[in-house]
PDB file of C-alpha atoms and ligand atoms in Angstrom:
ATOM      1  CA  MET A   1      13.327  13.987 -13.716  1.00 76.00           C
ATOM      2  CA  THR A   2       9.921  11.913 -13.350  1.00 86.00           C
ATOM      3  CA  ALA A   3       8.559  11.708  -9.930  1.00 91.00           C
ATOM      4  CA  VAL A   4       7.175   8.182  -8.614  1.00 95.00           C
ATOM      5  CA  LEU A   5       3.988   9.788  -7.595  1.00 97.00           C
ATOM      6  CA  ASP A   6       3.108  13.087  -8.930  1.00 97.00           C
ATOM      7  CA  VAL A   7      -0.378  14.029  -7.060  1.00 98.00           C
ATOM      8  CA  SER A   8      -1.561  17.898  -8.712  1.00 97.00           C
ATOM      9  CA  GLY A   9      -4.760  19.390  -7.317  1.00 97.00           C
ATOM     10  CA  ALA A  10      -6.488  16.095  -5.897  1.00 98.00           C
ATOM     11  CA  THR A  11      -9.618  16.680  -4.861  1.00 97.00           C
ATOM     12  CA  VAL A  12     -12.752  14.646  -3.579  1.00 97.00           C
ATOM     13  CA  ARG A  13     -15.987  16.280  -2.250  1.00 96.00           C
ATOM     14  CA  TYR A  14     -18.695  14.330  -0.409  1.00 94.00           C
ATOM     15  CA  GLY A  15     -21.591  16.608  -0.651  1.00 89.00           C
ATOM     16  CA  GLY A  16     -20.569  20.049   0.983  1.00 86.00           C
ATOM     17  CA  VAL A  17     -17.477  18.113   2.363  1.00 92.00           C
ATOM     18  CA  ALA A  18     -14.236  18.123   0.745  1.00 95.00           C
ATOM     19  CA  ALA A  19     -12.392  14.778   1.923  1.00 97.00           C
ATOM     20  CA  VAL A  20      -9.056  15.770  -0.130  1.00 97.00           C
ATOM     21  CA  ASP A  21      -8.975  19.567  -0.896  1.00 96.00           C
ATOM     22  CA  ASP A  22      -6.751  20.407  -3.581  1.00 97.00           C
ATOM     23  CA  LEU A  23      -4.004  18.379  -2.535  1.00 97.00           C
ATOM     24  CA  SER A  24      -0.571  18.393  -4.711  1.00 97.00           C
ATOM     25  CA  PHE A  25       2.555  17.043  -3.810  1.00 97.00           C
ATOM     26  CA  ARG A  26       5.650  14.963  -5.654  1.00 96.00           C
ATOM     27  CA  HIS A  27       7.462  12.038  -5.103  1.00 96.00           C
ATOM     28  CA  GLU A  28      10.706  11.616  -6.462  1.00 91.00           C
ATOM     29  CA  ALA A  29      12.539   9.099  -4.939  1.00 82.00           C
ATOM     30  CA  GLY A  30      11.609   5.844  -2.925  1.00 88.00           C
ATOM     31  CA  GLY A  31      11.436   5.043   0.410  1.00 95.00           C
ATOM     32  CA  VAL A  32       8.889   4.947   2.858  1.00 97.00           C
ATOM     33  CA  ILE A  33       6.685   8.063   2.735  1.00 97.00           C
ATOM     34  CA  GLY A  34       4.601   8.413   6.287  1.00 97.00           C
ATOM     35  CA  LEU A  35       0.916  10.181   5.280  1.00 97.00           C
ATOM     36  CA  ILE A  36      -0.326  10.857   9.056  1.00 95.00           C
ATOM     37  CA  GLY A  37      -2.874  13.469  10.293  1.00 92.00           C
ATOM     38  CA  PRO A  38      -5.678  13.176  12.507  1.00 89.00           C
ATOM     39  CA  ASN A  39      -9.324  11.444  12.299  1.00 88.00           C
ATOM     40  CA  GLY A  40     -11.075  12.419   8.920  1.00 90.00           C
ATOM     41  CA  ALA A  41      -7.912  14.093   7.703  1.00 93.00           C
ATOM     42  CA  GLY A  42      -8.595  12.390   4.338  1.00 95.00           C
ATOM     43  CA  LYS A  43      -5.286   9.969   4.470  1.00 96.00           C
ATOM     44  CA  THR A  44      -7.519   6.616   3.543  1.00 95.00           C
ATOM     45  CA  THR A  45      -9.500   8.665   0.777  1.00 96.00           C
ATOM     46  CA  LEU A  46      -6.088   9.524  -0.765  1.00 97.00           C
ATOM     47  CA  LEU A  47      -5.363   5.878  -0.916  1.00 97.00           C
ATOM     48  CA  ASN A  48      -8.822   5.191  -2.111  1.00 97.00           C
ATOM     49  CA  VAL A  49      -7.882   7.422  -4.520  1.00 97.00           C
ATOM     50  CA  LEU A  50      -4.561   6.307  -5.861  1.00 98.00           C
ATOM     51  CA  SER A  51      -5.694   2.715  -6.030  1.00 97.00           C
ATOM     52  CA  GLY A  52      -8.842   3.574  -7.832  1.00 96.00           C
ATOM     53  CA  ALA A  53     -11.593   2.820  -5.559  1.00 95.00           C
ATOM     54  CA  VAL A  54     -13.129   6.300  -5.082  1.00 96.00           C
ATOM     55  CA  ARG A  55     -12.660   8.670  -8.067  1.00 96.00           C
ATOM     56  CA  LEU A  56     -11.416  12.080  -8.036  1.00 97.00           C
ATOM     57  CA  SER A  57     -13.796  15.263  -8.336  1.00 96.00           C
ATOM     58  CA  ALA A  58     -11.100  17.289  -9.368  1.00 97.00           C
ATOM     59  CA  GLY A  59      -7.339  17.085 -10.172  1.00 98.00           C
ATOM     60  CA  SER A  60      -5.348  13.938 -10.861  1.00 97.00           C
ATOM     61  CA  PHE A  61      -1.980  11.508  -9.978  1.00 98.00           C
ATOM     62  CA  ALA A  62       0.313   9.877 -11.574  1.00 97.00           C
ATOM     63  CA  LEU A  63       2.770   7.275 -11.759  1.00 97.00           C
ATOM     64  CA  ASN A  64       6.372   7.363 -13.254  1.00 96.00           C
ATOM     65  CA  GLY A  65       4.713   9.834 -15.215  1.00 95.00           C
ATOM     66  CA  GLN A  66       1.821   8.140 -16.356  1.00 96.00           C
ATOM     67  CA  ASP A  67      -1.887   9.388 -15.365  1.00 97.00           C
ATOM     68  CA  LEU A  68      -4.083   6.853 -13.864  1.00 97.00           C
ATOM     69  CA  SER A  69      -6.627   9.152 -12.298  1.00 96.00           C
ATOM     70  CA  ALA A  70      -9.332   7.994 -14.798  1.00 94.00           C
ATOM     71  CA  ARG A  71      -8.497   4.429 -14.750  1.00 96.00           C
ATOM     72  CA  ARG A  72     -10.118   1.213 -12.762  1.00 94.00           C
ATOM     73  CA  PRO A  73      -8.446  -0.578  -9.552  1.00 93.00           C
ATOM     74  CA  HIS A  74      -7.191  -3.551 -11.467  1.00 91.00           C
ATOM     75  CA  GLN A  75      -5.361  -1.511 -14.422  1.00 93.00           C
ATOM     76  CA  ILE A  76      -4.104   0.886 -11.285  1.00 96.00           C
ATOM     77  CA  ALA A  77      -2.666  -2.343 -10.181  1.00 93.00           C
ATOM     78  CA  ARG A  78      -0.914  -3.288 -13.218  1.00 91.00           C
ATOM     79  CA  HIS A  79       0.288  -0.629 -13.608  1.00 94.00           C
ATOM     80  CA  GLY A  80       2.267  -0.931 -10.297  1.00 95.00           C
ATOM     81  CA  ILE A  81       0.046   0.550  -7.125  1.00 97.00           C
ATOM     82  CA  THR A  82      -1.198  -2.142  -5.117  1.00 95.00           C
ATOM     83  CA  ARG A  83      -2.520  -1.991  -1.340  1.00 95.00           C
ATOM     84  CA  THR A  84      -3.321  -3.664   1.923  1.00 94.00           C
ATOM     85  CA  PHE A  85      -6.633  -2.383   3.564  1.00 91.00           C
ATOM     86  CA  GLN A  86      -7.430  -1.164   7.334  1.00 87.00           C
ATOM     87  CA  ASN A  87      -9.396  -4.357   7.716  1.00 86.00           C
ATOM     88  CA  LEU A  88      -7.380  -7.428   7.053  1.00 85.00           C
ATOM     89  CA  GLN A  89      -8.008  -9.200   3.879  1.00 86.00           C
ATOM     90  CA  VAL A  90      -6.650 -12.898   3.637  1.00 91.00           C
ATOM     91  CA  PHE A  91      -8.441 -15.669   2.063  1.00 92.00           C
ATOM     92  CA  GLY A  92      -8.311 -17.830   5.568  1.00 93.00           C
ATOM     93  CA  SER A  93      -8.916 -21.288   4.021  1.00 93.00           C
ATOM     94  CA  LEU A  94      -6.280 -20.808   1.186  1.00 94.00           C
ATOM     95  CA  SER A  95      -2.624 -21.526   2.344  1.00 95.00           C
ATOM     96  CA  VAL A  96      -0.292 -19.017   2.380  1.00 96.00           C
ATOM     97  CA  LEU A  97       1.254 -19.459  -0.651  1.00 95.00           C
ATOM     98  CA  ASP A  98      -2.290 -19.262  -2.581  1.00 93.00           C
ATOM     99  CA  ASN A  99      -2.730 -15.904  -1.029  1.00 94.00           C
ATOM    100  CA  VAL A 100       0.105 -14.894  -2.505  1.00 94.00           C
ATOM    101  CA  LEU A 101       0.242 -17.037  -5.612  1.00 91.00           C
ATOM    102  CA  LEU A 102      -3.602 -15.736  -6.508  1.00 86.00           C
ATOM    103  CA  PRO A 103      -3.190 -12.306  -7.947  1.00 80.00           C
ATOM    104  CA  ARG A 104      -0.269 -13.681  -9.733  1.00 79.00           C
ATOM    105  CA  VAL A 105      -1.933 -16.132 -11.571  1.00 75.00           C
ATOM    106  CA  ALA A 106      -5.224 -14.103 -11.859  1.00 71.00           C
ATOM    107  CA  ARG A 107      -3.055 -10.995 -13.811  1.00 67.00           C
ATOM    108  CA  GLY A 108      -2.109 -13.844 -16.301  1.00 59.00           C
ATOM    109  CA  TRP A 109      -5.592 -15.579 -16.323  1.00 52.00           C
ATOM    110  CA  GLY A 110      -5.595 -15.074 -20.517  1.00 50.00           C
ATOM    111  CA  THR A 111      -2.442 -16.307 -21.066  1.00 53.00           C
ATOM    112  CA  ALA A 112      -3.509 -19.535 -18.610  1.00 52.00           C
ATOM    113  CA  LEU A 113      -6.439 -19.862 -20.438  1.00 54.00           C
ATOM    114  CA  GLY A 114      -4.343 -20.656 -23.459  1.00 55.00           C
ATOM    115  CA  ASP A 115      -2.009 -22.206 -22.015  1.00 54.00           C
ATOM    116  CA  MET A 116      -4.481 -25.057 -20.837  1.00 55.00           C
ATOM    117  CA  VAL A 117      -4.404 -26.588 -24.078  1.00 55.00           C
ATOM    118  CA  ARG A 118      -0.563 -26.941 -23.700  1.00 60.00           C
ATOM    119  CA  LEU A 119      -0.476 -28.490 -20.599  1.00 65.00           C
ATOM    120  CA  PRO A 120       3.357 -28.878 -20.279  1.00 68.00           C
ATOM    121  CA  ARG A 121       3.269 -24.910 -20.538  1.00 67.00           C
ATOM    122  CA  ALA A 122       0.774 -24.119 -18.236  1.00 67.00           C
ATOM    123  CA  HIS A 123       2.028 -26.431 -15.623  1.00 73.00           C
ATOM    124  CA  ARG A 124       5.679 -25.020 -16.243  1.00 75.00           C
ATOM    125  CA  ARG A 125       4.469 -21.028 -15.667  1.00 75.00           C
ATOM    126  CA  ILE A 126       2.620 -22.292 -12.877  1.00 78.00           C
ATOM    127  CA  THR A 127       5.775 -23.927 -11.449  1.00 81.00           C
ATOM    128  CA  ALA A 128       7.313 -20.699 -12.444  1.00 83.00           C
ATOM    129  CA  GLU A 129       4.806 -18.171 -10.047  1.00 85.00           C
ATOM    130  CA  ARG A 130       5.301 -20.448  -7.454  1.00 89.00           C
ATOM    131  CA  GLU A 131       8.991 -19.950  -6.492  1.00 90.00           C
ATOM    132  CA  VAL A 132       8.343 -16.068  -7.257  1.00 90.00           C
ATOM    133  CA  ALA A 133       5.301 -16.532  -4.800  1.00 92.00           C
ATOM    134  CA  ALA A 134       7.831 -18.664  -2.480  1.00 94.00           C
ATOM    135  CA  GLY A 135      10.254 -15.800  -2.672  1.00 94.00           C
ATOM    136  CA  LEU A 136       8.067 -13.189  -1.559  1.00 94.00           C
ATOM    137  CA  LEU A 137       7.312 -15.318   1.779  1.00 96.00           C
ATOM    138  CA  ASP A 138      10.819 -15.474   2.164  1.00 95.00           C
ATOM    139  CA  ARG A 139      10.772 -11.728   1.777  1.00 93.00           C
ATOM    140  CA  VAL A 140       8.422 -10.745   4.034  1.00 94.00           C
ATOM    141  CA  GLY A 141       9.535 -13.504   6.786  1.00 94.00           C
ATOM    142  CA  ILE A 142       6.925 -15.955   6.464  1.00 96.00           C
ATOM    143  CA  ALA A 143       8.442 -18.729   4.492  1.00 96.00           C
ATOM    144  CA  GLU A 144       7.868 -21.110   6.871  1.00 97.00           C
ATOM    145  CA  TYR A 145       3.960 -20.954   7.137  1.00 97.00           C
ATOM    146  CA  ALA A 146       3.844 -21.560   3.307  1.00 96.00           C
ATOM    147  CA  ASP A 147       1.449 -24.431   3.369  1.00 96.00           C
ATOM    148  CA  THR A 148      -0.398 -23.149   6.549  1.00 97.00           C
ATOM    149  CA  PRO A 149      -4.121 -22.010   6.198  1.00 97.00           C
ATOM    150  CA  ALA A 150      -3.875 -18.048   6.322  1.00 96.00           C
ATOM    151  CA  GLY A 151      -6.861 -17.642   8.557  1.00 95.00           C
ATOM    152  CA  SER A 152      -4.929 -19.495  11.408  1.00 96.00           C
ATOM    153  CA  LEU A 153      -2.187 -17.508  11.870  1.00 95.00           C
ATOM    154  CA  ALA A 154      -1.235 -14.951  14.434  1.00 92.00           C
ATOM    155  CA  TYR A 155      -3.105 -11.316  13.559  1.00 91.00           C
ATOM    156  CA  GLY A 156       0.321  -9.829  12.781  1.00 91.00           C
ATOM    157  CA  LEU A 157       1.772 -12.516  10.625  1.00 94.00           C
ATOM    158  CA  GLN A 158      -1.730 -12.540   8.461  1.00 95.00           C
ATOM    159  CA  ARG A 159      -0.384  -8.570   8.402  1.00 95.00           C
ATOM    160  CA  ARG A 160       2.465 -10.013   6.626  1.00 95.00           C
ATOM    161  CA  VAL A 161       0.388 -12.591   4.322  1.00 96.00           C
ATOM    162  CA  GLU A 162      -1.382  -9.277   3.012  1.00 95.00           C
ATOM    163  CA  ILE A 163       1.861  -7.445   2.188  1.00 95.00           C
ATOM    164  CA  ALA A 164       3.356 -10.065   0.464  1.00 96.00           C
ATOM    165  CA  ARG A 165       0.220 -10.250  -1.387  1.00 94.00           C
ATOM    166  CA  ALA A 166       0.264  -6.055  -2.307  1.00 94.00           C
ATOM    167  CA  LEU A 167       4.035  -7.328  -3.736  1.00 94.00           C
ATOM    168  CA  ALA A 168       3.132 -10.008  -5.611  1.00 91.00           C
ATOM    169  CA  GLY A 169       1.748  -7.785  -8.321  1.00 86.00           C
ATOM    170  CA  ASP A 170       5.403  -6.095  -8.475  1.00 90.00           C
ATOM    171  CA  PRO A 171       4.184  -2.874  -7.731  1.00 94.00           C
ATOM    172  CA  ALA A 172       6.279   0.541  -7.939  1.00 96.00           C
ATOM    173  CA  LEU A 173       4.238   1.792  -4.795  1.00 97.00           C
ATOM    174  CA  VAL A 174       2.722  -0.197  -2.274  1.00 97.00           C
ATOM    175  CA  LEU A 175       0.002   1.815   0.302  1.00 97.00           C
ATOM    176  CA  LEU A 176      -0.367   0.060   3.439  1.00 97.00           C
ATOM    177  CA  ASP A 177      -3.420   1.563   5.029  1.00 95.00           C
ATOM    178  CA  GLU A 178      -2.945   1.259   8.843  1.00 95.00           C
ATOM    179  CA  PRO A 179      -0.837  -1.691   8.647  1.00 95.00           C
ATOM    180  CA  LEU A 180       0.181  -1.444  12.438  1.00 94.00           C
ATOM    181  CA  ALA A 181      -3.430  -1.423  14.010  1.00 92.00           C
ATOM    182  CA  GLY A 182      -3.917  -3.933  16.740  1.00 90.00           C
ATOM    183  CA  LEU A 183      -0.627  -5.126  16.767  1.00 92.00           C
ATOM    184  CA  SER A 184       1.543  -5.825  19.739  1.00 90.00           C
ATOM    185  CA  ARG A 185       4.946  -3.276  20.134  1.00 90.00           C
ATOM    186  CA  SER A 186       7.394  -5.641  19.662  1.00 90.00           C
ATOM    187  CA  GLU A 187       5.093  -6.894  16.439  1.00 90.00           C
ATOM    188  CA  SER A 188       4.904  -3.222  15.452  1.00 92.00           C
ATOM    189  CA  THR A 189       8.500  -2.769  15.489  1.00 91.00           C
ATOM    190  CA  ASP A 190       9.066  -5.352  13.526  1.00 91.00           C
ATOM    191  CA  LEU A 191       6.903  -5.218  10.649  1.00 93.00           C
ATOM    192  CA  ALA A 192       8.111  -1.459  10.656  1.00 93.00           C
ATOM    193  CA  GLU A 193      11.091  -2.732   9.865  1.00 93.00           C
ATOM    194  CA  LEU A 194       9.835  -4.871   6.953  1.00 94.00           C
ATOM    195  CA  PHE A 195       8.523  -1.538   5.464  1.00 95.00           C
ATOM    196  CA  THR A 196      12.644   0.008   5.274  1.00 95.00           C
ATOM    197  CA  LYS A 197      13.602  -3.117   4.067  1.00 94.00           C
ATOM    198  CA  VAL A 198      10.613  -3.021   0.876  1.00 94.00           C
ATOM    199  CA  ALA A 199      11.830   0.491   0.398  1.00 95.00           C
ATOM    200  CA  ASP A 200      15.777  -0.206   0.157  1.00 94.00           C
ATOM    201  CA  GLU A 201      14.283  -3.088  -2.306  1.00 92.00           C
ATOM    202  CA  GLY A 202      13.187  -0.704  -4.774  1.00 93.00           C
ATOM    203  CA  VAL A 203       9.025  -0.268  -4.224  1.00 95.00           C
ATOM    204  CA  THR A 204       8.326   2.972  -2.743  1.00 97.00           C
ATOM    205  CA  VAL A 205       5.903   2.441   0.329  1.00 97.00           C
ATOM    206  CA  LEU A 206       3.018   5.375   0.908  1.00 98.00           C
ATOM    207  CA  LEU A 207       2.586   4.207   4.587  1.00 97.00           C
ATOM    208  CA  VAL A 208      -0.996   5.724   6.426  1.00 97.00           C
ATOM    209  CA  GLU A 209      -0.570   5.241  10.152  1.00 94.00           C
ATOM    210  CA  HIS A 210      -1.875   6.225  13.226  1.00 90.00           C
ATOM    211  CA  ASP A 211       1.416   5.083  15.411  1.00 89.00           C
ATOM    212  CA  VAL A 212       2.960   8.276  14.716  1.00 90.00           C
ATOM    213  CA  ALA A 213       6.240   7.385  16.452  1.00 90.00           C
ATOM    214  CA  SER A 214       6.377   4.277  13.745  1.00 92.00           C
ATOM    215  CA  VAL A 215       6.023   6.420  11.354  1.00 94.00           C
ATOM    216  CA  LEU A 216       8.645   9.199  12.170  1.00 93.00           C
ATOM    217  CA  ALA A 217      11.010   6.162  12.735  1.00 93.00           C
ATOM    218  CA  VAL A 218      10.574   4.063   9.476  1.00 95.00           C
ATOM    219  CA  SER A 219       9.669   7.191   7.189  1.00 97.00           C
ATOM    220  CA  GLY A 220      12.554   9.378   4.893  1.00 96.00           C
ATOM    221  CA  ARG A 221       9.344  12.037   4.027  1.00 97.00           C
ATOM    222  CA  VAL A 222       6.515  13.082   6.493  1.00 97.00           C
ATOM    223  CA  LEU A 223       3.090  13.793   5.069  1.00 97.00           C
ATOM    224  CA  VAL A 224       0.601  15.711   7.275  1.00 96.00           C
ATOM    225  CA  LEU A 225      -2.982  16.264   6.114  1.00 95.00           C
ATOM    226  CA  ASP A 226      -5.396  18.433   8.192  1.00 93.00           C
ATOM    227  CA  HIS A 227      -8.956  18.572   6.563  1.00 93.00           C
ATOM    228  CA  GLY A 228      -7.749  17.101   3.646  1.00 95.00           C
ATOM    229  CA  ARG A 229      -5.325  19.368   2.993  1.00 95.00           C
ATOM    230  CA  LEU A 230      -1.203  19.410   3.634  1.00 95.00           C
ATOM    231  CA  LEU A 231      -0.479  21.152   6.834  1.00 93.00           C
ATOM    232  CA  ALA A 232       3.203  19.975   7.057  1.00 95.00           C
ATOM    233  CA  ASP A 233       5.467  17.960   4.633  1.00 96.00           C
ATOM    234  CA  GLY A 234       9.704  17.481   5.362  1.00 96.00           C
ATOM    235  CA  THR A 235      11.716  14.766   6.868  1.00 96.00           C
ATOM    236  CA  PRO A 236      10.533  13.378  10.440  1.00 96.00           C
ATOM    237  CA  ASP A 237      12.525  15.822  12.205  1.00 95.00           C
ATOM    238  CA  GLU A 238      10.877  18.951  10.604  1.00 96.00           C
ATOM    239  CA  VAL A 239       7.969  17.376  10.725  1.00 95.00           C
ATOM    240  CA  SER A 240       7.952  16.723  14.492  1.00 91.00           C
ATOM    241  CA  ALA A 241       9.436  20.322  15.061  1.00 92.00           C
ATOM    242  CA  ASN A 242       6.662  22.159  12.882  1.00 92.00           C
ATOM    243  CA  PRO A 243       4.687  24.338  15.118  1.00 90.00           C
ATOM    244  CA  ASP A 244       1.506  23.979  13.091  1.00 86.00           C
ATOM    245  CA  VAL A 245       1.471  19.980  13.361  1.00 87.00           C
ATOM    246  CA  ARG A 246       2.144  20.370  17.085  1.00 85.00           C
ATOM    247  CA  ALA A 247      -0.623  22.884  17.386  1.00 82.00           C
ATOM    248  CA  ALA A 248      -3.183  21.016  15.256  1.00 74.00           C
ATOM    249  CA  TYR A 249      -2.370  17.399  15.637  1.00 68.00           C
ATOM    250  CA  LEU A 250      -0.568  16.994  18.802  1.00 61.00           C
ATOM    251  CA  GLY A 251      -3.109  19.185  20.616  1.00 61.00           C
ATOM    252  CA  GLU A 252      -0.171  21.350  21.700  1.00 55.00           C
ATOM    253  CA  GLU A 253      -0.387  25.560  21.662  1.00 47.00           C
TER     254      GLU A 253
HETATM  255  P1  ATP B   1      -9.211   8.254  10.010  1.00 67.56           P
HETATM  256  O1  ATP B   1      -7.741   8.321  10.284  1.00 67.56           O
HETATM  257  O2  ATP B   1     -10.124   8.264  11.164  1.00 67.56           O
HETATM  258  O3  ATP B   1      -8.827   7.000   9.253  1.00 67.56           O
HETATM  259  P2  ATP B   1      -8.948   9.390   7.521  1.00 67.56           P
HETATM  260  O4  ATP B   1      -7.803  10.467   7.477  1.00 67.56           O
HETATM  261  O5  ATP B   1      -8.400   8.177   6.761  1.00 67.56           O
HETATM  262  O6  ATP B   1      -9.676   8.997   9.063  1.00 67.56           O
HETATM  263  P3  ATP B   1     -11.034   9.872   5.706  1.00 67.56           P
HETATM  264  O7  ATP B   1     -11.883   8.384   6.281  1.00 67.56           O
HETATM  265  O8  ATP B   1     -10.809   9.983   4.243  1.00 67.56           O
HETATM  266  O9  ATP B   1     -10.195  10.194   6.714  1.00 67.56           O
HETATM  267  O10 ATP B   1     -12.212  10.663   5.832  1.00 67.56           O
HETATM  268  C1  ATP B   1     -12.468  11.910   5.666  1.00 67.56           C
HETATM  269  C2  ATP B   1     -13.874  12.773   5.343  1.00 67.56           C
HETATM  270  O11 ATP B   1     -14.009  12.207   4.106  1.00 67.56           O
HETATM  271  C3  ATP B   1     -14.466  12.662   6.673  1.00 67.56           C
HETATM  272  O12 ATP B   1     -14.798  14.142   7.333  1.00 67.56           O
HETATM  273  C4  ATP B   1     -14.659  11.705   6.014  1.00 67.56           C
HETATM  274  O13 ATP B   1     -16.092  11.300   7.106  1.00 67.56           O
HETATM  275  C5  ATP B   1     -15.706  11.680   4.716  1.00 67.56           C
HETATM  276  N1  ATP B   1     -15.745  10.466   3.967  1.00 67.56           N
HETATM  277  C6  ATP B   1     -15.158   9.502   3.598  1.00 67.56           C
HETATM  278  N2  ATP B   1     -15.558   8.456   3.042  1.00 67.56           N
HETATM  279  C7  ATP B   1     -16.999   8.768   2.704  1.00 67.56           C
HETATM  280  C8  ATP B   1     -18.149   8.888   1.817  1.00 67.56           C
HETATM  281  N3  ATP B   1     -18.080   7.587   1.540  1.00 67.56           N
HETATM  282  N4  ATP B   1     -19.435   9.853   1.968  1.00 67.56           N
HETATM  283  C9  ATP B   1     -18.843  10.672   2.650  1.00 67.56           C
HETATM  284  N5  ATP B   1     -18.200  11.282   3.479  1.00 67.56           N
HETATM  285  C10 ATP B   1     -16.846  10.612   3.466  1.00 67.56           C
END
């Protein structure tokens, strides 16, 4: 069976330090994959690799059987891996709808320019894209804010805008970098439920998060990184019972 994500011997070196060190794993089913580990374990570096922002020093990764390790970020996004960032990156002065519309329109830019000379067709295309974007806002629970400037929303809702925008690229795999940071407990619980919903709709979610309890609650599989290597890999129950994880990560003997 072709894996959704196949990471093979992935290594990223910064000078003498391997931020990701000969890491290999395959993921066949969809669902939410939690990626946890202590500070400096290599989690963000791995997300940067999978989104094309950082090149591997060695190894490779493939999405649905297609090697993407030499591709540039926009190509990787087109092939089906999109992401959110640790620091919110919404366009504050644009409406919520336009934030989500933008990647869809930008993706078909060549076609849109061609369509300019045939305005009725361009108009139909934009109308169709607006409907798709509105549907995405509905999926992530922010339809009522479609016309509101994104920057004026509460922080937790802006996180949803970012997630809707990542989904706007029709990804097979979405990478979420600490999406729960800075949220209240109830916002956090609500947003974590959204990850399960997105996964149920067929998008594999790779969730990097410091809030371990939330990761264990929503993930079907949990990967634990330590010093760029896989320390543990299993169901939430297996991982939380693993003595190596408890010693290295939870500081227990
Ligand atoms: P955190 O949970 O604190 O965000 P992390 O697990 O995401 O940590 P990374 O940010 O991926 O870890 O960092 C892994 C290692 O690589 C760390 O030792 C870090 O200092 C190092 N590192 C990351 N980016 C760079 C860089 N651009 N240049 C040099 N070293 C880097």
